[in-house]
């Protein structure tokens, strides 16, 4: 599923696999492998890929509907 999401956000921005790969210092065939789910990127690579395409990753609490960014969830939070 993550491969389809990455492919779709790349295409929304009108970027080629080669352009995204260049920005991430990865070969365009590596980007292709991620998008076809032949291989899986780690979460750090997913964050960078999403950022290169000018998207953010948000987490939504199903109970409260509150949105959290990766930055917010990465910090120590006082509950």
PDB file of N, CA, C and O in Angstrom, residues 4-58:
ATOM      1  N   UNK A   4       1.906   2.524  -3.490  1.00  0.00           N
ATOM      2  CA  UNK A   4       0.861   3.216  -4.249  1.00  0.00           C
ATOM      3  C   UNK A   4       0.720   4.652  -3.753  1.00  0.00           C
ATOM      4  O   UNK A   4       0.584   5.585  -4.557  1.00  0.00           O
ATOM      5  N   UNK A   5       0.790   4.840  -2.459  1.00  0.00           N
ATOM      6  CA  UNK A   5       0.695   6.192  -1.890  1.00  0.00           C
ATOM      7  C   UNK A   5       1.866   7.044  -2.369  1.00  0.00           C
ATOM      8  O   UNK A   5       1.678   8.185  -2.801  1.00  0.00           O
ATOM      9  N   UNK A   6       3.069   6.511  -2.296  1.00  0.00           N
ATOM     10  CA  UNK A   6       4.244   7.264  -2.748  1.00  0.00           C
ATOM     11  C   UNK A   6       4.133   7.614  -4.227  1.00  0.00           C
ATOM     12  O   UNK A   6       4.426   8.746  -4.629  1.00  0.00           O
ATOM     13  N   UNK A   7       3.713   6.661  -5.023  1.00  0.00           N
ATOM     14  CA  UNK A   7       3.549   6.904  -6.457  1.00  0.00           C
ATOM     15  C   UNK A   7       2.521   8.010  -6.702  1.00  0.00           C
ATOM     16  O   UNK A   7       2.742   8.906  -7.517  1.00  0.00           O
ATOM     17  N   UNK A   8       1.404   7.942  -5.996  1.00  0.00           N
ATOM     18  CA  UNK A   8       0.351   8.931  -6.207  1.00  0.00           C
ATOM     19  C   UNK A   8       0.775  10.333  -5.795  1.00  0.00           C
ATOM     20  O   UNK A   8       0.483  11.294  -6.510  1.00  0.00           O
ATOM     21  N   UNK A   9       1.472  10.476  -4.663  1.00  0.00           N
ATOM     22  CA  UNK A   9       1.880  11.835  -4.276  1.00  0.00           C
ATOM     23  C   UNK A   9       2.951  12.371  -5.224  1.00  0.00           C
ATOM     24  O   UNK A   9       2.980  13.560  -5.515  1.00  0.00           O
ATOM     25  N   UNK A  10       3.806  11.487  -5.731  1.00  0.00           N
ATOM     26  CA  UNK A  10       4.800  11.912  -6.711  1.00  0.00           C
ATOM     27  C   UNK A  10       4.108  12.413  -7.973  1.00  0.00           C
ATOM     28  O   UNK A  10       4.435  13.477  -8.505  1.00  0.00           O
ATOM     29  N   UNK A  11       3.119  11.664  -8.428  1.00  0.00           N
ATOM     30  CA  UNK A  11       2.411  12.040  -9.658  1.00  0.00           C
ATOM     31  C   UNK A  11       1.577  13.307  -9.463  1.00  0.00           C
ATOM     32  O   UNK A  11       1.468  14.113 -10.391  1.00  0.00           O
ATOM     33  N   UNK A  12       0.982  13.486  -8.289  1.00  0.00           N
ATOM     34  CA  UNK A  12       0.233  14.717  -8.011  1.00  0.00           C
ATOM     35  C   UNK A  12       1.135  15.926  -8.212  1.00  0.00           C
ATOM     36  O   UNK A  12       0.714  16.956  -8.728  1.00  0.00           O
ATOM     37  N   UNK A  13       2.401  15.815  -7.817  1.00  0.00           N
ATOM     38  CA  UNK A  13       3.356  16.914  -7.950  1.00  0.00           C
ATOM     39  C   UNK A  13       3.987  16.983  -9.341  1.00  0.00           C
ATOM     40  O   UNK A  13       4.763  17.879  -9.629  1.00  0.00           O
ATOM     41  N   UNK A  14       3.679  16.005 -10.184  1.00  0.00           N
ATOM     42  CA  UNK A  14       4.222  16.021 -11.535  1.00  0.00           C
ATOM     43  C   UNK A  14       5.702  15.712 -11.591  1.00  0.00           C
ATOM     44  O   UNK A  14       6.398  16.154 -12.507  1.00  0.00           O
ATOM     45  N   UNK A  15       6.182  14.960 -10.630  1.00  0.00           N
ATOM     46  CA  UNK A  15       7.597  14.600 -10.567  1.00  0.00           C
ATOM     47  C   UNK A  15       7.823  13.225 -11.180  1.00  0.00           C
ATOM     48  O   UNK A  15       6.968  12.341 -11.086  1.00  0.00           O
ATOM     49  N   UNK A  16       8.992  13.041 -11.775  1.00  0.00           N
ATOM     50  CA  UNK A  16       9.370  11.728 -12.284  1.00  0.00           C
ATOM     51  C   UNK A  16      10.096  10.959 -11.181  1.00  0.00           C
ATOM     52  O   UNK A  16      10.553  11.538 -10.187  1.00  0.00           O
ATOM     53  N   UNK A  17      10.217   9.663 -11.380  1.00  0.00           N
ATOM     54  CA  UNK A  17      10.981   8.852 -10.441  1.00  0.00           C
ATOM     55  C   UNK A  17      12.424   9.329 -10.392  1.00  0.00           C
ATOM     56  O   UNK A  17      13.036   9.352  -9.327  1.00  0.00           O
ATOM     57  N   UNK A  18      12.948   9.720 -11.533  1.00  0.00           N
ATOM     58  CA  UNK A  18      14.326  10.197 -11.598  1.00  0.00           C
ATOM     59  C   UNK A  18      14.495  11.475 -10.778  1.00  0.00           C
ATOM     60  O   UNK A  18      15.489  11.633 -10.056  1.00  0.00           O
ATOM     61  N   UNK A  19      13.534  12.400 -10.866  1.00  0.00           N
ATOM     62  CA  UNK A  19      13.616  13.654 -10.110  1.00  0.00           C
ATOM     63  C   UNK A  19      13.559  13.398  -8.605  1.00  0.00           C
ATOM     64  O   UNK A  19      14.343  13.971  -7.847  1.00  0.00           O
ATOM     65  N   UNK A  20      12.651  12.545  -8.188  1.00  0.00           N
ATOM     66  CA  UNK A  20      12.548  12.220  -6.758  1.00  0.00           C
ATOM     67  C   UNK A  20      13.811  11.512  -6.297  1.00  0.00           C
ATOM     68  O   UNK A  20      14.376  11.838  -5.246  1.00  0.00           O
ATOM     69  N   UNK A  21      14.275  10.562  -7.092  1.00  0.00           N
ATOM     70  CA  UNK A  21      15.504   9.847  -6.746  1.00  0.00           C
ATOM     71  C   UNK A  21      16.681  10.782  -6.585  1.00  0.00           C
ATOM     72  O   UNK A  21      17.475  10.644  -5.648  1.00  0.00           O
ATOM     73  N   UNK A  22      16.801  11.757  -7.484  1.00  0.00           N
ATOM     74  CA  UNK A  22      17.906  12.714  -7.403  1.00  0.00           C
ATOM     75  C   UNK A  22      17.835  13.525  -6.115  1.00  0.00           C
ATOM     76  O   UNK A  22      18.863  13.775  -5.469  1.00  0.00           O
ATOM     77  N   UNK A  23      16.650  13.921  -5.727  1.00  0.00           N
ATOM     78  CA  UNK A  23      16.496  14.705  -4.494  1.00  0.00           C
ATOM     79  C   UNK A  23      16.769  13.878  -3.248  1.00  0.00           C
ATOM     80  O   UNK A  23      17.147  14.420  -2.210  1.00  0.00           O
ATOM     81  N   UNK A  24      16.555  12.576  -3.346  1.00  0.00           N
ATOM     82  CA  UNK A  24      16.784  11.691  -2.198  1.00  0.00           C
ATOM     83  C   UNK A  24      18.136  10.974  -2.265  1.00  0.00           C
ATOM     84  O   UNK A  24      18.454  10.164  -1.393  1.00  0.00           O
ATOM     85  N   UNK A  25      18.911  11.265  -3.313  1.00  0.00           N
ATOM     86  CA  UNK A  25      20.175  10.569  -3.548  1.00  0.00           C
ATOM     87  C   UNK A  25      19.986   9.061  -3.682  1.00  0.00           C
ATOM     88  O   UNK A  25      20.758   8.270  -3.130  1.00  0.00           O
ATOM     89  N   UNK A  26      18.924   8.697  -4.411  1.00  0.00           N
ATOM     90  CA  UNK A  26      18.621   7.298  -4.683  1.00  0.00           C
ATOM     91  C   UNK A  26      18.465   7.116  -6.187  1.00  0.00           C
ATOM     92  O   UNK A  26      18.043   8.035  -6.889  1.00  0.00           O
ATOM     93  N   UNK A  27      18.761   5.930  -6.677  1.00  0.00           N
ATOM     94  CA  UNK A  27      18.577   5.633  -8.102  1.00  0.00           C
ATOM     95  C   UNK A  27      17.090   5.615  -8.431  1.00  0.00           C
ATOM     96  O   UNK A  27      16.264   5.249  -7.583  1.00  0.00           O
ATOM     97  N   UNK A  28      16.757   5.993  -9.663  1.00  0.00           N
ATOM     98  CA  UNK A  28      15.351   5.992 -10.046  1.00  0.00           C
ATOM     99  C   UNK A  28      14.761   4.583 -10.013  1.00  0.00           C
ATOM    100  O   UNK A  28      13.573   4.414  -9.739  1.00  0.00           O
ATOM    101  N   UNK A  29      15.580   3.543 -10.223  1.00  0.00           N
ATOM    102  CA  UNK A  29      15.038   2.185 -10.112  1.00  0.00           C
ATOM    103  C   UNK A  29      14.721   1.825  -8.664  1.00  0.00           C
ATOM    104  O   UNK A  29      13.848   0.998  -8.407  1.00  0.00           O
ATOM    105  N   UNK A  30      15.381   2.464  -7.711  1.00  0.00           N
ATOM    106  CA  UNK A  30      15.040   2.263  -6.294  1.00  0.00           C
ATOM    107  C   UNK A  30      13.659   2.847  -6.029  1.00  0.00           C
ATOM    108  O   UNK A  30      12.824   2.216  -5.352  1.00  0.00           O
ATOM    109  N   UNK A  31      13.390   4.027  -6.575  1.00  0.00           N
ATOM    110  CA  UNK A  31      12.071   4.644  -6.434  1.00  0.00           C
ATOM    111  C   UNK A  31      11.017   3.744  -7.073  1.00  0.00           C
ATOM    112  O   UNK A  31       9.948   3.501  -6.503  1.00  0.00           O
ATOM    113  N   UNK A  32      11.331   3.210  -8.245  1.00  0.00           N
ATOM    114  CA  UNK A  32      10.418   2.282  -8.917  1.00  0.00           C
ATOM    115  C   UNK A  32      10.139   1.057  -8.048  1.00  0.00           C
ATOM    116  O   UNK A  32       8.989   0.616  -7.925  1.00  0.00           O
ATOM    117  N   UNK A  33      11.184   0.518  -7.437  1.00  0.00           N
ATOM    118  CA  UNK A  33      11.012  -0.650  -6.564  1.00  0.00           C
ATOM    119  C   UNK A  33      10.114  -0.339  -5.374  1.00  0.00           C
ATOM    120  O   UNK A  33       9.317  -1.185  -4.954  1.00  0.00           O
ATOM    121  N   UNK A  34      10.233   0.865  -4.820  1.00  0.00           N
ATOM    122  CA  UNK A  34       9.352   1.264  -3.720  1.00  0.00           C
ATOM    123  C   UNK A  34       7.912   1.354  -4.201  1.00  0.00           C
ATOM    124  O   UNK A  34       6.994   0.879  -3.540  1.00  0.00           O
ATOM    125  N   UNK A  35       7.717   1.990  -5.355  1.00  0.00           N
ATOM    126  CA  UNK A  35       6.372   2.229  -5.860  1.00  0.00           C
ATOM    127  C   UNK A  35       5.668   0.945  -6.290  1.00  0.00           C
ATOM    128  O   UNK A  35       4.452   0.843  -6.198  1.00  0.00           O
ATOM    129  N   UNK A  36       6.420  -0.029  -6.760  1.00  0.00           N
ATOM    130  CA  UNK A  36       5.824  -1.309  -7.153  1.00  0.00           C
ATOM    131  C   UNK A  36       5.808  -2.300  -5.991  1.00  0.00           C
ATOM    132  O   UNK A  36       5.332  -3.419  -6.140  1.00  0.00           O
ATOM    133  N   UNK A  37       6.349  -1.872  -4.860  1.00  0.00           N
ATOM    134  CA  UNK A  37       6.429  -2.663  -3.632  1.00  0.00           C
ATOM    135  C   UNK A  37       7.297  -3.903  -3.796  1.00  0.00           C
ATOM    136  O   UNK A  37       7.135  -4.889  -3.086  1.00  0.00           O
ATOM    137  N   UNK A  38       8.247  -3.819  -4.734  1.00  0.00           N
ATOM    138  CA  UNK A  38       9.263  -4.858  -4.863  1.00  0.00           C
ATOM    139  C   UNK A  38      10.182  -4.811  -3.649  1.00  0.00           C
ATOM    140  O   UNK A  38      10.663  -5.832  -3.173  1.00  0.00           O
ATOM    141  N   UNK A  39      10.422  -3.584  -3.151  1.00  0.00           N
ATOM    142  CA  UNK A  39      11.167  -3.398  -1.910  1.00  0.00           C
ATOM    143  C   UNK A  39      10.445  -2.336  -1.087  1.00  0.00           C
ATOM    144  O   UNK A  39       9.621  -1.592  -1.608  1.00  0.00           O
ATOM    145  N   UNK A  40      10.756  -2.298   0.184  1.00  0.00           N
ATOM    146  CA  UNK A  40      10.064  -1.375   1.089  1.00  0.00           C
ATOM    147  C   UNK A  40      11.040  -0.354   1.665  1.00  0.00           C
ATOM    148  O   UNK A  40      12.081  -0.734   2.214  1.00  0.00           O
ATOM    149  N   UNK A  41      10.680   0.926   1.575  1.00  0.00           N
ATOM    150  CA  UNK A  41      11.523   1.950   2.198  1.00  0.00           C
ATOM    151  C   UNK A  41      11.338   1.933   3.709  1.00  0.00           C
ATOM    152  O   UNK A  41      10.278   1.548   4.207  1.00  0.00           O
ATOM    153  N   UNK A  42      12.370   2.345   4.432  1.00  0.00           N
ATOM    154  CA  UNK A  42      12.197   2.494   5.874  1.00  0.00           C
ATOM    155  C   UNK A  42      11.418   3.786   6.148  1.00  0.00           C
ATOM    156  O   UNK A  42      11.197   4.597   5.239  1.00  0.00           O
ATOM    157  N   UNK A  43      10.999   3.976   7.373  1.00  0.00           N
ATOM    158  CA  UNK A  43      10.150   5.121   7.684  1.00  0.00           C
ATOM    159  C   UNK A  43      10.861   6.445   7.438  1.00  0.00           C
ATOM    160  O   UNK A  43      10.248   7.409   6.983  1.00  0.00           O
ATOM    161  N   UNK A  44      12.144   6.506   7.698  1.00  0.00           N
ATOM    162  CA  UNK A  44      12.908   7.735   7.459  1.00  0.00           C
ATOM    163  C   UNK A  44      12.885   8.102   5.972  1.00  0.00           C
ATOM    164  O   UNK A  44      12.716   9.270   5.608  1.00  0.00           O
ATOM    165  N   UNK A  45      13.028   7.118   5.114  1.00  0.00           N
ATOM    166  CA  UNK A  45      12.975   7.358   3.676  1.00  0.00           C
ATOM    167  C   UNK A  45      11.572   7.783   3.249  1.00  0.00           C
ATOM    168  O   UNK A  45      11.419   8.677   2.409  1.00  0.00           O
ATOM    169  N   UNK A  46      10.558   7.179   3.833  1.00  0.00           N
ATOM    170  CA  UNK A  46       9.175   7.578   3.536  1.00  0.00           C
ATOM    171  C   UNK A  46       8.972   9.044   3.898  1.00  0.00           C
ATOM    172  O   UNK A  46       8.404   9.810   3.117  1.00  0.00           O
ATOM    173  N   UNK A  47       9.452   9.449   5.074  1.00  0.00           N
ATOM    174  CA  UNK A  47       9.308  10.853   5.492  1.00  0.00           C
ATOM    175  C   UNK A  47       9.994  11.787   4.501  1.00  0.00           C
ATOM    176  O   UNK A  47       9.437  12.819   4.130  1.00  0.00           O
ATOM    177  N   UNK A  48      11.189  11.428   4.054  1.00  0.00           N
ATOM    178  CA  UNK A  48      11.923  12.266   3.104  1.00  0.00           C
ATOM    179  C   UNK A  48      11.214  12.309   1.752  1.00  0.00           C
ATOM    180  O   UNK A  48      11.107  13.368   1.133  1.00  0.00           O
ATOM    181  N   UNK A  49      10.730  11.170   1.287  1.00  0.00           N
ATOM    182  CA  UNK A  49      10.014  11.086   0.016  1.00  0.00           C
ATOM    183  C   UNK A  49       8.791  11.999   0.057  1.00  0.00           C
ATOM    184  O   UNK A  49       8.565  12.800  -0.851  1.00  0.00           O
ATOM    185  N   UNK A  50       8.025  11.882   1.125  1.00  0.00           N
ATOM    186  CA  UNK A  50       6.813  12.688   1.295  1.00  0.00           C
ATOM    187  C   UNK A  50       7.168  14.172   1.330  1.00  0.00           C
ATOM    188  O   UNK A  50       6.503  15.002   0.702  1.00  0.00           O
ATOM    189  N   UNK A  51       8.231  14.514   2.024  1.00  0.00           N
ATOM    190  CA  UNK A  51       8.668  15.907   2.128  1.00  0.00           C
ATOM    191  C   UNK A  51       9.096  16.463   0.774  1.00  0.00           C
ATOM    192  O   UNK A  51       8.756  17.599   0.425  1.00  0.00           O
ATOM    193  N   UNK A  52       9.836  15.675   0.002  1.00  0.00           N
ATOM    194  CA  UNK A  52      10.271  16.090  -1.331  1.00  0.00           C
ATOM    195  C   UNK A  52       9.055  16.425  -2.210  1.00  0.00           C
ATOM    196  O   UNK A  52       9.113  17.321  -3.047  1.00  0.00           O
ATOM    197  N   UNK A  53       7.963  15.727  -1.981  1.00  0.00           N
ATOM    198  CA  UNK A  53       6.734  15.948  -2.754  1.00  0.00           C
ATOM    199  C   UNK A  53       5.826  17.003  -2.114  1.00  0.00           C
ATOM    200  O   UNK A  53       4.689  17.179  -2.540  1.00  0.00           O
ATOM    201  N   UNK A  54       6.324  17.692  -1.100  1.00  0.00           N
ATOM    202  CA  UNK A  54       5.580  18.743  -0.398  1.00  0.00           C
ATOM    203  C   UNK A  54       4.281  18.254   0.244  1.00  0.00           C
ATOM    204  O   UNK A  54       3.235  18.899   0.145  1.00  0.00           O
ATOM    205  N   UNK A  55       4.369  17.105   0.882  1.00  0.00           N
ATOM    206  CA  UNK A  55       3.260  16.569   1.667  1.00  0.00           C
ATOM    207  C   UNK A  55       3.721  16.402   3.104  1.00  0.00           C
ATOM    208  O   UNK A  55       4.926  16.368   3.383  1.00  0.00           O
ATOM    209  N   UNK A  56       2.782  16.298   4.012  1.00  0.00           N
ATOM    210  CA  UNK A  56       3.055  16.001   5.412  1.00  0.00           C
ATOM    211  C   UNK A  56       2.383  14.690   5.772  1.00  0.00           C
ATOM    212  O   UNK A  56       1.350  14.337   5.202  1.00  0.00           O
ATOM    213  N   UNK A  57       2.951  14.004   6.743  1.00  0.00           N
ATOM    214  CA  UNK A  57       2.324  12.809   7.303  1.00  0.00           C
ATOM    215  C   UNK A  57       1.633  13.236   8.588  1.00  0.00           C
ATOM    216  O   UNK A  57       2.243  13.870   9.439  1.00  0.00           O
ATOM    217  N   UNK A  58       0.370  12.896   8.702  1.00  0.00           N
ATOM    218  CA  UNK A  58      -0.411  13.217   9.907  1.00  0.00           C
ATOM    219  C   UNK A  58      -0.979  11.929  10.482  1.00  0.00           C
ATOM    220  O   UNK A  58      -1.321  10.996   9.755  1.00  0.00           O
TER     221      UNK A  58
END
